[in-house]
GROMACS .gro file of C-alpha atoms in nm:
model
  489
    1MET     CA    1   5.096   7.267  -0.103
    2LYS     CA    2   5.060   7.074  -0.413
    3HIS     CA    3   4.931   6.809  -0.258
    4ASN     CA    4   4.659   7.082  -0.142
    5LEU     CA    5   4.626   7.197  -0.408
    6ILE     CA    6   4.558   6.887  -0.638
    7LYS     CA    7   4.388   6.715  -0.375
    8THR     CA    8   4.089   7.025  -0.510
    9VAL     CA    9   4.144   7.012  -0.806
   10LEU     CA   10   4.044   6.631  -0.787
   11ALA     CA   11   3.744   6.681  -0.565
   12LEU     CA   12   3.585   6.970  -0.898
   13THR     CA   13   3.666   6.685  -1.153
   14VAL     CA   14   3.348   6.638  -1.311
   15ILE     CA   15   3.157   6.280  -1.242
   16THR     CA   16   2.933   6.072  -1.399
   17THR     CA   17   2.659   5.838  -1.275
   18LEU     CA   18   2.749   5.466  -1.252
   19PHE     CA   19   2.571   5.203  -1.475
   20SER     CA   20   2.445   4.803  -1.428
   21CYS     CA   21   2.627   4.614  -1.692
   22SER     CA   22   2.312   4.426  -1.743
   23ASP     CA   23   2.109   4.708  -1.794
   24GLU     CA   24   2.383   4.841  -2.038
   25LEU     CA   25   2.308   4.487  -2.217
   26LEU     CA   26   1.969   4.535  -2.275
   27ASP     CA   27   2.018   4.900  -2.388
   28LYS     CA   28   1.855   4.841  -2.719
   29THR     CA   29   1.901   5.184  -2.864
   30PRO     CA   30   2.035   5.414  -2.581
   31THR     CA   31   2.079   5.802  -2.768
   32GLU     CA   32   2.445   5.795  -2.861
   33PHE     CA   33   2.457   5.545  -3.128
   34ILE     CA   34   2.247   5.413  -3.353
   35ASN     CA   35   1.858   5.290  -3.342
   36VAL     CA   36   1.826   4.977  -3.535
   37ASP     CA   37   1.441   4.996  -3.545
   38ASP     CA   38   1.440   5.374  -3.687
   39THR     CA   39   1.693   5.216  -3.989
   40GLY     CA   40   1.625   4.895  -4.034
   41LYS     CA   41   1.889   4.633  -4.195
   42SER     CA   42   1.985   4.744  -4.609
   43GLY     CA   43   2.261   4.695  -4.541
   44GLU     CA   44   2.285   5.071  -4.720
   45LEU     CA   45   2.290   5.334  -4.435
   46ASN     CA   46   2.384   5.689  -4.388
   47PRO     CA   47   2.810   5.663  -4.434
   48VAL     CA   48   2.779   5.995  -4.245
   49ILE     CA   49   2.593   5.869  -3.971
   50LEU     CA   50   2.824   5.497  -4.000
   51GLU     CA   51   3.076   5.701  -3.959
   52SER     CA   52   2.990   5.877  -3.722
   53THR     CA   53   2.910   5.634  -3.478
   54LEU     CA   54   3.229   5.412  -3.531
   55ASN     CA   55   3.407   5.722  -3.413
   56GLY     CA   56   3.176   5.724  -3.093
   57VAL     CA   57   3.302   5.403  -2.977
   58TYR     CA   58   3.649   5.487  -3.104
   59SER     CA   59   3.567   5.747  -2.836
   60MET     CA   60   3.434   5.552  -2.596
   61MET     CA   61   3.886   5.386  -2.554
   62ILE     CA   62   4.049   5.717  -2.478
   63ASN     CA   63   3.664   5.899  -2.313
   64THR     CA   64   3.694   5.933  -1.929
   65PHE     CA   65   3.408   5.715  -1.669
   66THR     CA   66   3.409   5.502  -1.960
   67GLY     CA   67   3.389   5.220  -1.758
   68GLY     CA   68   3.051   5.346  -1.558
   69THR     CA   69   3.238   5.504  -1.218
   70ASP     CA   70   3.405   5.812  -1.118
   71ASP     CA   71   3.728   5.667  -1.058
   72HIS     CA   72   4.092   5.819  -1.172
   73SER     CA   73   4.168   5.482  -1.292
   74ASP     CA   74   3.881   5.523  -1.544
   75PHE     CA   75   3.941   5.676  -1.876
   76GLY     CA   76   3.988   5.410  -2.129
   77GLN     CA   77   4.230   5.180  -2.288
   78LYS     CA   78   4.501   5.292  -2.079
   79GLY     CA   79   4.400   5.266  -1.818
   80TYR     CA   80   4.280   4.887  -1.896
   81ASP     CA   81   4.630   4.912  -1.975
   82ILE     CA   82   4.798   5.086  -1.682
   83TYR     CA   83   4.599   4.789  -1.468
   84THR     CA   84   4.785   4.500  -1.656
   85ASP     CA   85   5.143   4.643  -1.584
   86PHE     CA   86   5.023   4.628  -1.218
   87LEU     CA   87   4.939   4.228  -1.223
   88SER     CA   88   5.267   4.120  -1.414
   89GLY     CA   89   5.497   4.315  -1.200
   90ASP     CA   90   5.669   4.542  -1.447
   91LEU     CA   91   5.510   4.840  -1.380
   92ALA     CA   92   5.550   4.918  -0.951
   93LEU     CA   93   5.438   5.115  -0.779
   94THR     CA   94   5.706   5.368  -0.601
   95ALA     CA   95   5.529   5.597  -0.388
   96ASN     CA   96   5.189   5.558  -0.229
   97ASN     CA   97   5.078   5.889  -0.136
   98TYR     CA   98   4.763   5.925  -0.313
   99ASN     CA   99   4.666   5.522  -0.344
  100ARG     CA  100   4.471   5.585  -0.642
  101TYR     CA  101   4.598   5.223  -0.742
  102GLY     CA  102   4.697   5.105  -0.340
  103ASP     CA  103   4.455   4.804  -0.323
  104PHE     CA  104   4.495   4.701  -0.707
  105ALA     CA  105   4.868   4.699  -0.702
  106ASN     CA  106   4.883   4.502  -0.352
  107LEU     CA  107   4.657   4.267  -0.515
  108GLN     CA  108   4.356   4.244  -0.320
  109SER     CA  109   4.106   4.475  -0.583
  110THR     CA  110   4.088   4.141  -0.816
  111LEU     CA  111   4.034   3.891  -0.472
  112ASP     CA  112   3.669   4.124  -0.458
  113PRO     CA  113   3.427   4.088  -0.648
  114SER     CA  114   3.286   4.390  -0.517
  115ASN     CA  115   3.571   4.589  -0.612
  116THR     CA  116   3.481   4.808  -0.941
  117ASP     CA  117   3.784   4.774  -1.060
  118ASN     CA  118   3.717   4.430  -1.145
  119TYR     CA  119   3.350   4.614  -1.261
  120ILE     CA  120   3.518   4.926  -1.490
  121PRO     CA  121   3.642   4.700  -1.760
  122TRP     CA  122   3.455   4.439  -1.752
  123ARG     CA  123   3.144   4.737  -1.852
  124TYR     CA  124   3.371   4.875  -2.071
  125TYR     CA  125   3.438   4.549  -2.272
  126TYR     CA  126   3.072   4.496  -2.303
  127ARG     CA  127   2.941   4.814  -2.356
  128VAL     CA  128   3.181   4.806  -2.706
  129ILE     CA  129   3.033   4.496  -2.738
  130LYS     CA  130   2.647   4.646  -2.757
  131SER     CA  131   2.741   4.999  -2.898
  132THR     CA  132   2.934   4.746  -3.186
  133ASN     CA  133   2.608   4.550  -3.195
  134LEU     CA  134   2.372   4.807  -3.261
  135ILE     CA  135   2.598   4.881  -3.627
  136ILE     CA  136   2.635   4.497  -3.716
  137GLU     CA  137   2.299   4.482  -3.639
  138SER     CA  138   2.183   4.779  -3.815
  139LEU     CA  139   2.411   4.755  -4.146
  140GLY     CA  140   2.214   4.351  -4.174
  141GLY     CA  141   2.325   4.132  -3.904
  142ASN     CA  142   2.584   3.898  -3.838
  143ASP     CA  143   2.595   3.734  -4.180
  144VAL     CA  144   2.539   4.015  -4.408
  145THR     CA  145   2.797   4.149  -4.691
  146PRO     CA  146   2.676   4.463  -4.794
  147GLU     CA  147   2.730   4.540  -5.202
  148SER     CA  148   2.877   4.968  -5.094
  149GLU     CA  149   3.223   4.997  -4.980
  150SER     CA  150   3.190   5.213  -4.679
  151ALA     CA  151   2.891   4.971  -4.593
  152LYS     CA  152   3.174   4.720  -4.669
  153TYR     CA  153   3.433   4.903  -4.378
  154SER     CA  154   3.200   4.994  -4.139
  155LEU     CA  155   3.092   4.658  -4.084
  156GLY     CA  156   3.486   4.533  -4.138
  157GLN     CA  157   3.590   4.785  -3.813
  158ALA     CA  158   3.261   4.650  -3.596
  159LYS     CA  159   3.326   4.361  -3.570
  160SER     CA  160   3.792   4.434  -3.514
  161LEU     CA  161   3.641   4.640  -3.236
  162ARG     CA  162   3.408   4.360  -3.090
  163ALA     CA  163   3.704   4.195  -3.125
  164TYR     CA  164   3.926   4.381  -2.945
  165ALA     CA  165   3.678   4.392  -2.680
  166TYR     CA  166   3.583   3.970  -2.666
  167PHE     CA  167   3.990   3.944  -2.609
  168TYR     CA  168   4.093   4.172  -2.313
  169LEU     CA  169   3.843   3.977  -2.150
  170SER     CA  170   3.925   3.689  -2.272
  171GLN     CA  171   4.266   3.743  -2.131
  172LEU     CA  172   4.154   3.957  -1.817
  173TYR     CA  173   3.856   3.684  -1.666
  174GLN     CA  174   4.056   3.429  -1.724
  175ARG     CA  175   4.348   3.253  -1.586
  176GLU     CA  176   4.508   3.029  -1.927
  177TYR     CA  177   4.315   3.009  -2.201
  178ASP     CA  178   4.092   2.687  -2.184
  179GLY     CA  179   3.919   2.637  -2.474
  180ALA     CA  180   3.620   2.419  -2.212
  181GLU     CA  181   3.591   2.659  -1.900
  182ALA     CA  182   3.276   2.837  -1.937
  183ILE     CA  183   3.293   3.178  -1.855
  184LEU     CA  184   3.229   3.525  -2.063
  185PRO     CA  185   2.867   3.548  -2.187
  186ILE     CA  186   2.876   3.642  -2.582
  187TYR     CA  187   2.599   3.897  -2.769
  188THR     CA  188   2.663   3.877  -3.101
  189GLU     CA  189   2.358   4.095  -3.146
  190VAL     CA  190   2.209   4.303  -2.909
  191GLY     CA  191   1.903   4.076  -2.668
  192THR     CA  192   1.855   3.903  -2.394
  193ILE     CA  193   2.053   3.835  -2.150
  194GLN     CA  194   2.291   3.524  -2.194
  195PRO     CA  195   2.501   3.229  -2.034
  196GLN     CA  196   2.848   3.181  -2.075
  197SER     CA  197   2.999   3.052  -2.350
  198PRO     CA  198   3.293   2.807  -2.316
  199MET     CA  199   3.620   3.005  -2.392
  200SER     CA  200   3.683   2.823  -2.736
  201GLU     CA  201   3.329   3.031  -2.830
  202VAL     CA  202   3.462   3.282  -2.731
  203PHE     CA  203   3.786   3.223  -2.966
  204ASP     CA  204   3.592   3.128  -3.254
  205LEU     CA  205   3.377   3.415  -3.244
  206MET     CA  206   3.684   3.606  -3.219
  207ILE     CA  207   3.870   3.475  -3.472
  208GLY     CA  208   3.560   3.484  -3.713
  209ASP     CA  209   3.541   3.840  -3.652
  210LEU     CA  210   3.865   3.923  -3.728
  211THR     CA  211   3.939   3.716  -4.052
  212GLN     CA  212   3.622   3.866  -4.207
  213SER     CA  213   3.741   4.195  -4.176
  214ILE     CA  214   4.069   4.145  -4.284
  215THR     CA  215   3.880   4.116  -4.664
  216LEU     CA  216   3.611   4.339  -4.540
  217LEU     CA  217   3.895   4.646  -4.492
  218ASP     CA  218   4.140   4.502  -4.806
  219GLY     CA  219   4.125   4.787  -5.025
  220PHE     CA  220   4.065   5.134  -4.725
  221SER     CA  221   4.199   5.445  -4.694
  222ARG     CA  222   4.151   5.523  -4.351
  223LYS     CA  223   4.187   5.945  -4.242
  224GLY     CA  224   4.383   5.845  -3.936
  225LYS     CA  225   4.527   5.614  -3.705
  226ALA     CA  226   4.251   5.655  -3.497
  227ILE     CA  227   4.031   5.425  -3.663
  228ILE     CA  228   4.091   5.014  -3.807
  229ASN     CA  229   4.228   4.920  -4.107
  230GLN     CA  230   4.362   4.581  -4.188
  231ASP     CA  231   4.673   4.545  -4.098
  232VAL     CA  232   4.508   4.632  -3.657
  233ALA     CA  233   4.300   4.391  -3.773
  234LYS     CA  234   4.569   4.121  -3.856
  235GLY     CA  235   4.745   4.270  -3.516
  236LEU     CA  236   4.464   4.169  -3.333
  237LEU     CA  237   4.419   3.832  -3.428
  238ALA     CA  238   4.744   3.784  -3.449
  239TYR     CA  239   4.722   3.842  -3.063
  240VAL     CA  240   4.417   3.639  -3.095
  241TYR     CA  241   4.610   3.327  -3.223
  242ALA     CA  242   4.899   3.369  -2.999
  243ALA     CA  243   4.705   3.355  -2.698
  244LYS     CA  244   4.576   2.952  -2.757
  245GLY     CA  245   4.914   2.838  -2.814
  246ASP     CA  246   4.876   2.529  -2.998
  247SER     CA  247   5.119   2.478  -3.257
  248ALA     CA  248   4.886   2.559  -3.582
  249SER     CA  249   4.781   2.908  -3.423
  250ASN     CA  250   5.118   2.969  -3.318
  251LEU     CA  251   5.189   2.944  -3.707
  252GLU     CA  252   4.889   3.138  -3.753
  253ALA     CA  253   4.979   3.439  -3.543
  254LYS     CA  254   5.357   3.446  -3.770
  255LYS     CA  255   5.182   3.458  -4.030
  256LEU     CA  256   4.988   3.763  -4.001
  257ALA     CA  257   5.238   3.951  -3.784
  258ASP     CA  258   5.507   3.876  -4.077
  259GLN     CA  259   5.175   4.082  -4.310
  260VAL     CA  260   5.175   4.336  -4.067
  261ILE     CA  261   5.574   4.436  -4.095
  262ALA     CA  262   5.505   4.360  -4.493
  263ALA     CA  263   5.309   4.642  -4.495
  264GLY     CA  264   5.586   4.889  -4.464
  265TYR     CA  265   5.584   5.067  -4.060
  266PRO     CA  266   5.958   5.135  -3.975
  267LEU     CA  267   6.074   5.112  -3.648
  268MET     CA  268   6.123   5.297  -3.357
  269SER     CA  269   6.454   5.428  -3.378
  270ALA     CA  270   6.675   5.526  -3.146
  271SER     CA  271   6.637   5.845  -3.096
  272GLU     CA  272   6.187   5.794  -3.098
  273VAL     CA  273   6.224   5.633  -2.828
  274THR     CA  274   6.371   5.851  -2.604
  275GLY     CA  275   6.183   6.165  -2.802
  276GLY     CA  276   5.855   6.045  -2.523
  277PHE     CA  277   5.588   5.845  -2.708
  278ASN     CA  278   5.348   6.177  -2.746
  279ASP     CA  279   5.272   6.202  -3.186
  280ILE     CA  280   5.037   5.964  -3.300
  281ASN     CA  281   5.232   6.017  -3.638
  282THR     CA  282   5.509   5.905  -3.561
  283PRO     CA  283   5.624   5.576  -3.809
  284GLY     CA  284   5.652   5.322  -3.601
  285TRP     CA  285   5.290   5.380  -3.443
  286ILE     CA  286   5.005   5.068  -3.614
  287TRP     CA  287   4.744   5.221  -3.403
  288GLY     CA  288   4.691   5.504  -3.192
  289PHE     CA  289   4.477   5.813  -3.047
  290ASP     CA  290   4.570   6.198  -3.198
  291ILE     CA  291   4.487   6.408  -2.797
  292THR     CA  292   4.375   6.696  -2.874
  293LEU     CA  293   4.240   7.002  -2.622
  294ALA     CA  294   3.845   6.923  -2.754
  295ASN     CA  295   3.868   6.527  -2.589
  296GLY     CA  296   3.895   6.772  -2.257
  297LEU     CA  297   4.142   6.524  -2.066
  298ASP     CA  298   4.420   6.625  -1.754
  299LEU     CA  299   4.389   6.505  -1.460
  300VAL     CA  300   4.219   6.162  -1.528
  301SER     CA  301   4.413   6.062  -1.756
  302TRP     CA  302   4.721   5.813  -1.852
  303TRP     CA  303   4.924   6.088  -1.935
  304GLY     CA  304   4.871   6.201  -1.592
  305GLN     CA  305   4.923   5.882  -1.410
  306MET     CA  306   5.219   5.780  -1.585
  307ASP     CA  307   5.398   6.102  -1.696
  308VAL     CA  308   5.572   6.348  -1.448
  309PHE     CA  309   5.512   6.608  -1.712
  310THR     CA  310   5.144   6.618  -1.664
  311TYR     CA  311   4.941   6.774  -1.366
  312SER     CA  312   4.818   6.501  -1.178
  313TYR     CA  313   4.947   6.167  -0.988
  314GLN     CA  314   5.248   6.091  -1.154
  315TRP     CA  315   5.396   6.428  -1.055
  316ALA     CA  316   5.178   6.502  -0.656
  317GLY     CA  317   5.314   6.183  -0.562
  318ASP     CA  318   5.149   5.823  -0.689
  319ASN     CA  319   5.431   5.732  -0.815
  320LYS     CA  320   5.500   5.486  -1.066
  321GLY     CA  321   5.817   5.282  -1.189
  322ILE     CA  322   5.969   5.066  -1.447
  323ASP     CA  323   6.058   4.749  -1.158
  324ASP     CA  324   6.437   4.725  -1.043
  325LEU     CA  325   6.472   4.407  -1.172
  326LEU     CA  326   6.367   4.427  -1.504
  327TYR     CA  327   6.511   4.775  -1.547
  328SER     CA  328   6.901   4.589  -1.416
  329SER     CA  329   6.809   4.281  -1.698
  330ILE     CA  330   6.882   4.650  -1.953
  331ASP     CA  331   7.266   4.601  -2.033
  332ASP     CA  332   7.449   4.894  -2.022
  333ASN     CA  333   7.477   5.016  -2.349
  334ASP     CA  334   7.033   4.962  -2.495
  335ILE     CA  335   6.909   5.271  -2.528
  336ARG     CA  336   6.624   5.216  -2.403
  337LYS     CA  337   6.834   5.197  -2.030
  338THR     CA  338   6.800   5.567  -2.061
  339GLN     CA  339   6.461   5.607  -2.076
  340PHE     CA  340   6.438   5.542  -1.729
  341ASP     CA  341   6.522   5.754  -1.392
  342PRO     CA  342   6.664   5.536  -1.096
  343THR     CA  343   6.698   5.854  -0.871
  344ASN     CA  344   6.340   5.925  -0.924
  345ASN     CA  345   6.147   5.634  -0.813
  346TRP     CA  346   6.300   5.493  -1.194
  347GLN     CA  347   5.985   5.661  -1.356
  348PRO     CA  348   6.016   5.613  -1.690
  349ARG     CA  349   6.088   6.032  -1.771
  350ASN     CA  350   6.247   5.968  -2.094
  351LYS     CA  351   6.000   5.743  -2.252
  352PHE     CA  352   5.702   5.894  -2.205
  353TYR     CA  353   5.677   6.247  -2.114
  354ASN     CA  354   5.509   6.545  -2.281
  355ALA     CA  355   5.775   6.749  -2.489
  356ASP     CA  356   5.771   7.103  -2.275
  357ARG     CA  357   5.964   6.893  -2.004
  358VAL     CA  358   5.740   7.123  -1.744
  359ILE     CA  359   5.759   6.933  -1.449
  360GLY     CA  360   5.344   6.881  -1.366
  361GLY     CA  361   5.332   7.124  -1.665
  362GLN     CA  362   5.068   7.010  -1.908
  363ARG     CA  363   4.755   7.030  -1.753
  364ASN     CA  364   4.524   7.004  -2.007
  365VAL     CA  365   4.663   6.695  -2.219
  366GLU     CA  366   4.753   6.730  -2.663
  367ASP     CA  367   5.013   6.429  -2.614
  368ASP     CA  368   4.858   6.127  -2.836
  369TYR     CA  369   4.766   5.779  -2.755
  370VAL     CA  370   4.964   5.439  -2.883
  371PHE     CA  371   4.772   5.161  -2.901
  372MET     CA  372   4.978   4.882  -3.157
  373ARG     CA  373   5.308   4.976  -3.318
  374VAL     CA  374   5.521   4.732  -3.514
  375ALA     CA  375   5.786   4.666  -3.272
  376GLU     CA  376   5.479   4.450  -3.143
  377MET     CA  377   5.465   4.209  -3.479
  378TYR     CA  378   5.861   4.164  -3.494
  379LEU     CA  379   5.815   4.060  -3.151
  380LEU     CA  380   5.545   3.862  -3.167
  381SER     CA  381   5.649   3.719  -3.513
  382ALA     CA  382   5.958   3.627  -3.380
  383GLU     CA  383   5.820   3.443  -3.041
  384MET     CA  384   5.625   3.243  -3.288
  385ALA     CA  385   5.888   3.147  -3.459
  386ALA     CA  386   6.049   3.038  -3.118
  387LYS     CA  387   5.857   2.836  -3.067
  388GLU     CA  388   5.790   2.647  -3.340
  389GLY     CA  389   6.136   2.495  -3.365
  390MET     CA  390   6.221   2.812  -3.607
  391VAL     CA  391   6.516   2.959  -3.513
  392ALA     CA  392   6.706   3.147  -3.783
  393ASP     CA  393   6.459   3.294  -3.889
  394ALA     CA  394   6.342   3.413  -3.440
  395ARG     CA  395   6.681   3.538  -3.420
  396THR     CA  396   6.746   3.760  -3.791
  397THR     CA  397   6.373   3.939  -3.684
  398LEU     CA  398   6.420   3.990  -3.298
  399LYS     CA  399   6.807   4.092  -3.398
  400GLU     CA  400   6.593   4.373  -3.630
  401VAL     CA  401   6.450   4.520  -3.306
  402LEU     CA  402   6.796   4.478  -3.154
  403SER     CA  403   6.991   4.661  -3.422
  404ARG     CA  404   6.742   4.966  -3.394
  405ARG     CA  405   6.851   5.007  -2.967
  406PHE     CA  406   7.215   4.947  -2.972
  407SER     CA  407   7.490   5.140  -3.148
  408ASP     CA  408   7.751   4.872  -3.177
  409PRO     CA  409   7.623   4.541  -3.310
  410ALA     CA  410   7.868   4.317  -3.117
  411ASP     CA  411   7.638   4.410  -2.847
  412TYR     CA  412   7.376   4.170  -2.962
  413ALA     CA  413   7.539   3.924  -3.113
  414TYR     CA  414   7.465   3.679  -2.869
  415VAL     CA  415   7.137   3.665  -2.996
  416ASP     CA  416   7.299   3.457  -3.330
  417ALA     CA  417   7.407   3.169  -3.018
  418LEU     CA  418   7.083   3.060  -2.871
  419SER     CA  419   6.796   2.843  -2.919
  420GLY     CA  420   6.544   2.671  -2.787
  421GLN     CA  421   6.443   2.779  -2.405
  422ALA     CA  422   6.709   3.079  -2.415
  423LEU     CA  423   6.598   3.213  -2.719
  424ILE     CA  424   6.231   3.233  -2.660
  425ASP     CA  425   6.272   3.342  -2.288
  426GLU     CA  426   6.510   3.622  -2.441
  427ILE     CA  427   6.283   3.721  -2.713
  428ILE     CA  428   6.036   3.736  -2.429
  429LEU     CA  429   6.327   3.980  -2.186
  430GLN     CA  430   6.278   4.189  -2.468
  431THR     CA  431   5.968   4.242  -2.526
  432ARG     CA  432   5.905   4.329  -2.185
  433ILE     CA  433   6.142   4.572  -2.237
  434GLU     CA  434   6.063   4.755  -2.550
  435LEU     CA  435   5.653   4.752  -2.489
  436TRP     CA  436   5.754   4.824  -2.073
  437GLY     CA  437   5.444   5.062  -1.967
  438GLU     CA  438   5.254   4.965  -2.298
  439GLY     CA  439   4.973   4.773  -2.233
  440LYS     CA  440   5.138   4.430  -2.357
  441SER     CA  441   5.279   4.236  -2.057
  442TYR     CA  442   5.010   4.075  -1.878
  443LEU     CA  443   4.966   3.937  -2.233
  444SER     CA  444   5.268   3.749  -2.250
  445MET     CA  445   5.298   3.690  -1.909
  446LYS     CA  446   4.971   3.489  -1.959
  447ARG     CA  447   4.996   3.298  -2.341
  448ASN     CA  448   5.379   3.230  -2.199
  449LYS     CA  449   5.305   3.115  -1.859
  450GLN     CA  450   5.571   3.327  -1.718
  451MET     CA  451   5.647   3.277  -1.297
  452MET     CA  452   5.621   3.651  -1.264
  453THR     CA  453   5.932   3.766  -0.969
  454ARG     CA  454   5.910   4.154  -0.805
  455GLY     CA  455   6.169   4.350  -0.751
  456THR     CA  456   6.337   4.518  -0.404
  457ASN     CA  457   6.098   4.873  -0.503
  458HIS     CA  458   5.705   4.797  -0.498
  459VAL     CA  459   5.558   4.961  -0.229
  460PHE     CA  460   5.322   4.648  -0.210
  461LEU     CA  461   5.466   4.273  -0.213
  462SER     CA  462   5.788   4.387  -0.330
  463GLY     CA  463   6.048   4.100  -0.383
  464LEU     CA  464   5.713   3.832  -0.452
  465SER     CA  465   5.696   3.524  -0.661
  466ILE     CA  466   5.403   3.485  -0.811
  467PRO     CA  467   5.245   3.205  -1.105
  468HIS     CA  468   5.058   3.312  -1.397
  469THR     CA  469   4.761   3.110  -1.273
  470ASP     CA  470   4.729   3.256  -0.885
  471GLU     CA  471   4.405   3.373  -0.857
  472ARG     CA  472   4.506   3.771  -0.772
  473LEU     CA  473   4.627   3.862  -1.139
  474THR     CA  474   4.327   3.755  -1.288
  475TYR     CA  475   4.059   3.954  -1.202
  476PRO     CA  476   3.660   3.738  -1.104
  477ILE     CA  477   3.360   3.797  -1.214
  478PRO     CA  478   3.243   4.117  -1.107
  479ARG     CA  479   2.919   4.116  -0.872
  480SER     CA  480   2.720   4.294  -1.032
  481GLU     CA  481   2.660   4.122  -1.330
  482ILE     CA  482   2.674   3.805  -1.097
  483GLN     CA  483   2.330   3.980  -0.961
  484ASN     CA  484   2.170   4.038  -1.252
  485ASN     CA  485   2.273   3.764  -1.486
  486PRO     CA  486   2.061   3.471  -1.393
  487PHE     CA  487   2.244   3.258  -1.580
  488ILE     CA  488   2.607   3.275  -1.310
  489ASN     CA  489   2.636   3.120  -1.022
   0.00000   0.00000   0.00000
């Protein structure tokens, strides 16, 4: 009966119109954003208008169908976190009653450029880029240094958001970092369609944008965690450097991660990591979104897809859980092992959950989204230190995280005997465990060039061992972009 009911509700969900990526890029004055022709380039724009426009970009990160489709996996950044966790294999589709992610989990969508699964992230991230370019142009352009603090802070956020979008595009649409390979068109202003640029130029743009953002956001006190501040910009830049993989970049990534750690965000406690991950006020969260009823999220949402206590797919039969091989690697004394229920499709019933804990109970979503937390910076710092031979530093930083996951220091004393590749491998494993379901495993897989092996609890391709360079783990450029961009063959 519940299957018929959810089908009826899903059929009534509001549908949005499919847009062409190229049309979006060429749309100079969309009604929801600043009109460049009207505002000019003074750098002294009305701060209320700027704040409202930036809020529109942030809202795209959580709004439904911002990837240009009516697909129920199209709901902003957390939708792409699910996509990438499936690609890494750490997220298992353990039951497939509605086939919402069937082709994707079976690694078929990424073989077909015409499949909308490939179009959704391309359109979304380029829409973010177009929107931020409008803001930057309205403030005076890429090279301006605004005089007012409000304009500086707006420019810093816009450049960070542009880099955020290019970073995810660089990870999704290239198999591994190759600076000479041309993949992504670069847009730094609103204008004509551009050819693909070498990835080295894309990374130069991201590094330049985020470095400037860190300077521009100095002294900025944000109104809420949905807004990018200097710490978020540093965290994003740490990820960018880490993705390059050379020694100098590793050291830069570690330095930035350490600066974010030094800002004072506490690691989530044992009770917090089993407390639902539903509150933006969690001190260890650096970046996230305070979801309210006004956001209108329900069936089509991250909570709907991941939480059995929310009325949607996870409850109704498209079950998603932790890969059972990864689950078996978690120590029995580790509090994180209790986050999952192997008797119920390995679902994260004690990691992500609505506080009322009524099966299928949350119909209108009010639980919050997390985009970045300080544990990521500890693990990234430890990883970079281990790769650069800073063994003592890597061990100490890793143990800071583990000390919150084990009650007895003897349970993680083994770390003191690790060095070289064994230490790196342990940090990678702990990253996958700590950040499971948060969209970070794919980034780790790419930068660490991993061979991923699926466990036995996947509906599709169980037991598959697949290298990070396999074409099925990277998105193809969508056919709509190929058809509309004459520079792409």
